[in-house]
GROMACS .gro file of C-alpha atoms in nm:
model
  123
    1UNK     CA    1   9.401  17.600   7.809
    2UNK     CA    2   9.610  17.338   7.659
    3UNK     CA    3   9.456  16.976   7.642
    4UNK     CA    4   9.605  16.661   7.737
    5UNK     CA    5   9.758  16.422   7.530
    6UNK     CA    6   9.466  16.161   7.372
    7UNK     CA    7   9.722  15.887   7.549
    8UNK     CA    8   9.651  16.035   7.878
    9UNK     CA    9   9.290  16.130   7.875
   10UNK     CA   10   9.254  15.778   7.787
   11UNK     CA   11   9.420  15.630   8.079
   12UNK     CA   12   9.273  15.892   8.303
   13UNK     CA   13   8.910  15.730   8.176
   14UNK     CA   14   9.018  15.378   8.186
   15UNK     CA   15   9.121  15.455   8.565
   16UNK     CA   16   8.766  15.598   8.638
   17UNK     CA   17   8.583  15.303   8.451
   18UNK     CA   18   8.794  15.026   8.674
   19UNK     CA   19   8.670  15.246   8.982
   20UNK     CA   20   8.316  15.254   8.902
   21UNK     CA   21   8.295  14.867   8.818
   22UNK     CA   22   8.455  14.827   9.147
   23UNK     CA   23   8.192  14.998   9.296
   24UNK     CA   24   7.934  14.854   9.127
   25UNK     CA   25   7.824  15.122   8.883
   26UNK     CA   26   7.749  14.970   8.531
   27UNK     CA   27   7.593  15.307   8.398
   28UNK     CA   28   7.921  15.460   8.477
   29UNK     CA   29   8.166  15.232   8.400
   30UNK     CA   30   8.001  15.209   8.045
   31UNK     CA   31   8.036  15.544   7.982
   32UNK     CA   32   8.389  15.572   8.106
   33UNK     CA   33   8.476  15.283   7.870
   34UNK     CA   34   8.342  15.404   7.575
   35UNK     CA   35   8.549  15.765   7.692
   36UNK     CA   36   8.871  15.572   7.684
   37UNK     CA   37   8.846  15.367   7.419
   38UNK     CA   38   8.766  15.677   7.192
   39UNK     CA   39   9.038  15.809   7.356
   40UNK     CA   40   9.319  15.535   7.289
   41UNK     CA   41   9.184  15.496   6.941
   42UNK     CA   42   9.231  15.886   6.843
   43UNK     CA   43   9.589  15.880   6.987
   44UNK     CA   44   9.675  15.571   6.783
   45UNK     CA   45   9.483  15.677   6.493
   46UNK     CA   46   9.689  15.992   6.534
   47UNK     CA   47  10.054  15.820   6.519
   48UNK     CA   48   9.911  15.608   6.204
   49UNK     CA   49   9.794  15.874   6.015
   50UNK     CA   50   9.430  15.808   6.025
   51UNK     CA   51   9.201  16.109   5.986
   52UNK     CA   52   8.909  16.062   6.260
   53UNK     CA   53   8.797  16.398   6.353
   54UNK     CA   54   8.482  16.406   6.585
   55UNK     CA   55   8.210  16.157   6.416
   56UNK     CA   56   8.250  15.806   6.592
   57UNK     CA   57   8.202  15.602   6.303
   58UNK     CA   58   8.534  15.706   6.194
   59UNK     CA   59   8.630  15.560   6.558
   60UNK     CA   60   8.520  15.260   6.471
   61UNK     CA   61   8.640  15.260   6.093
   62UNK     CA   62   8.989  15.330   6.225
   63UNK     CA   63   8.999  15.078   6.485
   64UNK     CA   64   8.933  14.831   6.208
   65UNK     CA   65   9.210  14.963   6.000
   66UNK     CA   66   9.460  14.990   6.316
   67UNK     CA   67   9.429  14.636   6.383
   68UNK     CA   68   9.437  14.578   6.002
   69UNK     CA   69   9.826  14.750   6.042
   70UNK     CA   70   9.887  14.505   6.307
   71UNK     CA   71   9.878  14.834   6.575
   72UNK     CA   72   9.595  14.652   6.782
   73UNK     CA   73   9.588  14.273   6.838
   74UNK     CA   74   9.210  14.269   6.712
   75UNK     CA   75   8.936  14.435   6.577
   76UNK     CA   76   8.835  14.659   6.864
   77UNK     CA   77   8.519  14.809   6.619
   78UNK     CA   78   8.215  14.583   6.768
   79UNK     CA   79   8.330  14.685   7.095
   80UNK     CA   80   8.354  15.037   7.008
   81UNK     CA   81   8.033  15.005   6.824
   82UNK     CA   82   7.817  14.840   7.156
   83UNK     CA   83   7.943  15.074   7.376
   84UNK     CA   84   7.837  15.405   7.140
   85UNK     CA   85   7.480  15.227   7.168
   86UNK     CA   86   7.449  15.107   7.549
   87UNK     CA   87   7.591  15.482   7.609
   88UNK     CA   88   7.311  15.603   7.393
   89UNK     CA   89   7.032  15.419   7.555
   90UNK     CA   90   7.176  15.443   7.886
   91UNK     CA   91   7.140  15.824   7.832
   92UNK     CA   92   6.891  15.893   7.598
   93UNK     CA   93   6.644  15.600   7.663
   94UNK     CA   94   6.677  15.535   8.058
   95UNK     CA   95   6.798  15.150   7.982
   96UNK     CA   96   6.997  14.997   8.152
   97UNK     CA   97   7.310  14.849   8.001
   98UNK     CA   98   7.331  14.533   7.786
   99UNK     CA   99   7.688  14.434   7.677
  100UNK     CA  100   7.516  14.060   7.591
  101UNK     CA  101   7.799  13.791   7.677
  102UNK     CA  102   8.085  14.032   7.790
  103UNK     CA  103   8.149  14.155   8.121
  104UNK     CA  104   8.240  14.443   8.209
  105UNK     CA  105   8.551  14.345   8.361
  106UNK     CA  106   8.558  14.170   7.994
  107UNK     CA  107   8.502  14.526   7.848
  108UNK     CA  108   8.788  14.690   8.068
  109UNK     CA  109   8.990  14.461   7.949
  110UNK     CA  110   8.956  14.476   7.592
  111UNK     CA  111   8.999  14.876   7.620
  112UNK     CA  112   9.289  14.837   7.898
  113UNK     CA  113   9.468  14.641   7.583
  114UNK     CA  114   9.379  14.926   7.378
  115UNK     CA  115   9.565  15.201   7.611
  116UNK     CA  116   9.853  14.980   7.702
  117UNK     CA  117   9.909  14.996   7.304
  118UNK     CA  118   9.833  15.377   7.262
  119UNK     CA  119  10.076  15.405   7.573
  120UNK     CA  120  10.377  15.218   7.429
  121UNK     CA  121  10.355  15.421   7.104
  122UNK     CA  122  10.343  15.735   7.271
  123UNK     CA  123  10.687  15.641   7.439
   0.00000   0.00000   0.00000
């Protein structure tokens, strides 16, 4: 089985996050959001040469650096970072979600902006 292209997966996830906020479903459209912005992050990581493999604090190490090149318009790392821990105690602890001031539509944003760039670079 071949996988997809990180570009892909990531819009695939952003989709399914914008569906479950539509419908209501915070747990879900957490989780979906924290999929896809892993997922943008690896394939720009990828075209800038920046070694992740599978630990997410390299995630969040390279999304400083990325916006550090000038590949992201900000630092997408304390985003990254809140959803790894609302995922975690959404999961693991039975909480429910807390992303403090943002929205989630606030959230989707920030990690649409992420795709849209992981998108034009995989053109």
């Amino acid at each position: 089985m071949t996988s997809k292209p990180k570009v892909e997966v990531a819009r695939e996830h952003l989709t399914k996050a914008q569906e479950e906020a539509a419908a209501g479903d915070l747990r879900d459209a957490v989780q979906w959001s924290f999929a896809s912005l892993e997922a943008a992050i690896d394939a720009l990581a990828e075209k800038h040469g920046i070694t992740i493999g599978e630990q997410h604090w390299r995630r969040r190490d390279a999304a400083t650096e990325l916006r550090g090149k000038g590949v992201l318009p900000k630092d997408l790392s304390d985003l990254h970072q809140l959803l790894n821990e609302e995922r975690k105690a959404m999961f693991y602890e039975g909480e429910d979600p807390d992303l403090g001031e943002l929205s989630i539509q606030d959230v989707i944003s920030e990690v649409e902006t992420a795709v849209r760039m992981a998108e034009a670079e995989s053109e």
